[in-house]
Short mmCIF file of C-alpha atoms in Angstrom, two decimals:
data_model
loop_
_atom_site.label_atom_id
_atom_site.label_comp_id
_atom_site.label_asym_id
_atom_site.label_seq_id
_atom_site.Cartn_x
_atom_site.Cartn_y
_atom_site.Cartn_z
CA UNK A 53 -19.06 20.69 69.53
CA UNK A 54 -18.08 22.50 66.43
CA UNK A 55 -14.83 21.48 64.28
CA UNK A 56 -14.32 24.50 63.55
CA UNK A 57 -15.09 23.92 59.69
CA UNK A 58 -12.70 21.54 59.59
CA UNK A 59 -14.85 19.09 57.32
CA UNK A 60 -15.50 21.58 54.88
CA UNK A 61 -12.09 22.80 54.35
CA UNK A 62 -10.87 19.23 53.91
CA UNK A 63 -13.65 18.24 51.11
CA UNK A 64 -12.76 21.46 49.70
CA UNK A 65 -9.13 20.50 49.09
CA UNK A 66 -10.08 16.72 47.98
CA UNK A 67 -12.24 18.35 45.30
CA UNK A 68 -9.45 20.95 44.54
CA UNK A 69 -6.51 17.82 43.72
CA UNK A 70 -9.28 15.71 42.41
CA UNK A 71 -10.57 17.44 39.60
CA UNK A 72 -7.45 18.49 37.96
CA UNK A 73 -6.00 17.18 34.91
CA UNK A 74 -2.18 17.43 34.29
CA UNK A 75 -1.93 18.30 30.38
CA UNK A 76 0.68 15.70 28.40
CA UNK A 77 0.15 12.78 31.11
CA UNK A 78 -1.12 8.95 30.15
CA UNK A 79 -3.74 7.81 32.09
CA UNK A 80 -4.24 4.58 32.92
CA UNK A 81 -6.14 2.46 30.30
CA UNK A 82 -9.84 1.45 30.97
CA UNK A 83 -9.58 -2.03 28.91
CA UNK A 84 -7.37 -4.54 28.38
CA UNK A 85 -7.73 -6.99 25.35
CA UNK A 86 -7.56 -10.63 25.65
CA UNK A 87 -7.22 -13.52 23.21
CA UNK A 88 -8.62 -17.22 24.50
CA UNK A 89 -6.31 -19.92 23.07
CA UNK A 90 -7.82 -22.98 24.26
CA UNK A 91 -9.97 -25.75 22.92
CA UNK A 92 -13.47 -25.44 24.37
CA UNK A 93 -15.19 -22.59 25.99
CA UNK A 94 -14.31 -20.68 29.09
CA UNK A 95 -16.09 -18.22 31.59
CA UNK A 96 -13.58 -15.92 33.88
CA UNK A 97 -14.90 -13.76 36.93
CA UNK A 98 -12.73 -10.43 37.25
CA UNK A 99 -10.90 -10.01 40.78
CA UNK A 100 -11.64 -7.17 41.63
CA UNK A 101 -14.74 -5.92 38.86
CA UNK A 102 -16.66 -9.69 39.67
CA UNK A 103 -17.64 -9.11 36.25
CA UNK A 104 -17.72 -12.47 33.96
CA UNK A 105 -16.07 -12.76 31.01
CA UNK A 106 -17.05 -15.54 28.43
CA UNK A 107 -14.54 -16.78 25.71
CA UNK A 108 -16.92 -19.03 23.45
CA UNK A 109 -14.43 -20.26 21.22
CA UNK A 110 -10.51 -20.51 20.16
CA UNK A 111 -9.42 -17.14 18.97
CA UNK A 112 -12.30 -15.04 20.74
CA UNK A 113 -11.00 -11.75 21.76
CA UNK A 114 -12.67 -9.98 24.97
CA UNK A 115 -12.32 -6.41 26.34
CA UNK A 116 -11.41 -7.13 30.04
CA UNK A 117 -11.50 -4.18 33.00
CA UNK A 118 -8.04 -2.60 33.31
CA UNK A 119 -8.78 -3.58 37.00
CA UNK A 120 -9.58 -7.09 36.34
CA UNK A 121 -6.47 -7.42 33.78
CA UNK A 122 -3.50 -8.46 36.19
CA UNK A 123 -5.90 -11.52 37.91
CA UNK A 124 -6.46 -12.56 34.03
CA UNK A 125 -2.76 -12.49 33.01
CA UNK A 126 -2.68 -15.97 35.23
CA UNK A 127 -5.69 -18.22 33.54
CA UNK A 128 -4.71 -21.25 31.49
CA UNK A 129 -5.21 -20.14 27.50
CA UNK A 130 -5.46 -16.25 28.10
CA UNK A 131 -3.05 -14.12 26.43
CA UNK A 132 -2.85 -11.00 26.52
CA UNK A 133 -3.20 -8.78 23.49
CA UNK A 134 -2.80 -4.88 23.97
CA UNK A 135 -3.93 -2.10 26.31
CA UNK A 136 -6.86 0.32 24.79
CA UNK A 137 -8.12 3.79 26.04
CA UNK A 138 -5.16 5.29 26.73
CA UNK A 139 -5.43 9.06 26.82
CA UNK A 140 -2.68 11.06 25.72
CA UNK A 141 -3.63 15.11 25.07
CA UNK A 142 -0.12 16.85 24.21
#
């Protein structure tokens, strides 16, 4: 049984809307900075990357996954500092 090239034309039009890039538009940032406030050392996994992330000392600032960000904005002595990688072409 044949779909009648059904497949095809749907990957077709997922590549079409995939691929394009709206001109003027922010994407969404790739990295999210973090500053560790507390006393001793700390070791985060990301939510959703399972990347670790490893704060050695007081004041140690860590690129953290834009993905990963929102599950870090809730550990004790993590604050967050500023969004990175945002592309902007006007």
């Amino acid at each position: 049984m044949c779909c009648g090239n059904k497949r095809e034309q749907l990957q077709n039009n997922y590549s079409k809307y995939n691929t394009d890039i709206v001109i003027g538009s922010a994407f969404p940032a790739e990295e999210v900075s973090f500053e560790y406030t507390g006393e001793k050392s700390l070791t985060v996994k990301g939510g959703i990357t399972r990347k670790q992330y490893f704060f050695s000392q007081k004041g140690d600032i860590k690129s953290v996954s834009y993905n990963d960000a929102p599950g870090m904005t809730g550990v004790p002595n993590l604050r967050k500092l500023k969004v990175t990688g945002i592309v902007n072409s006007e």
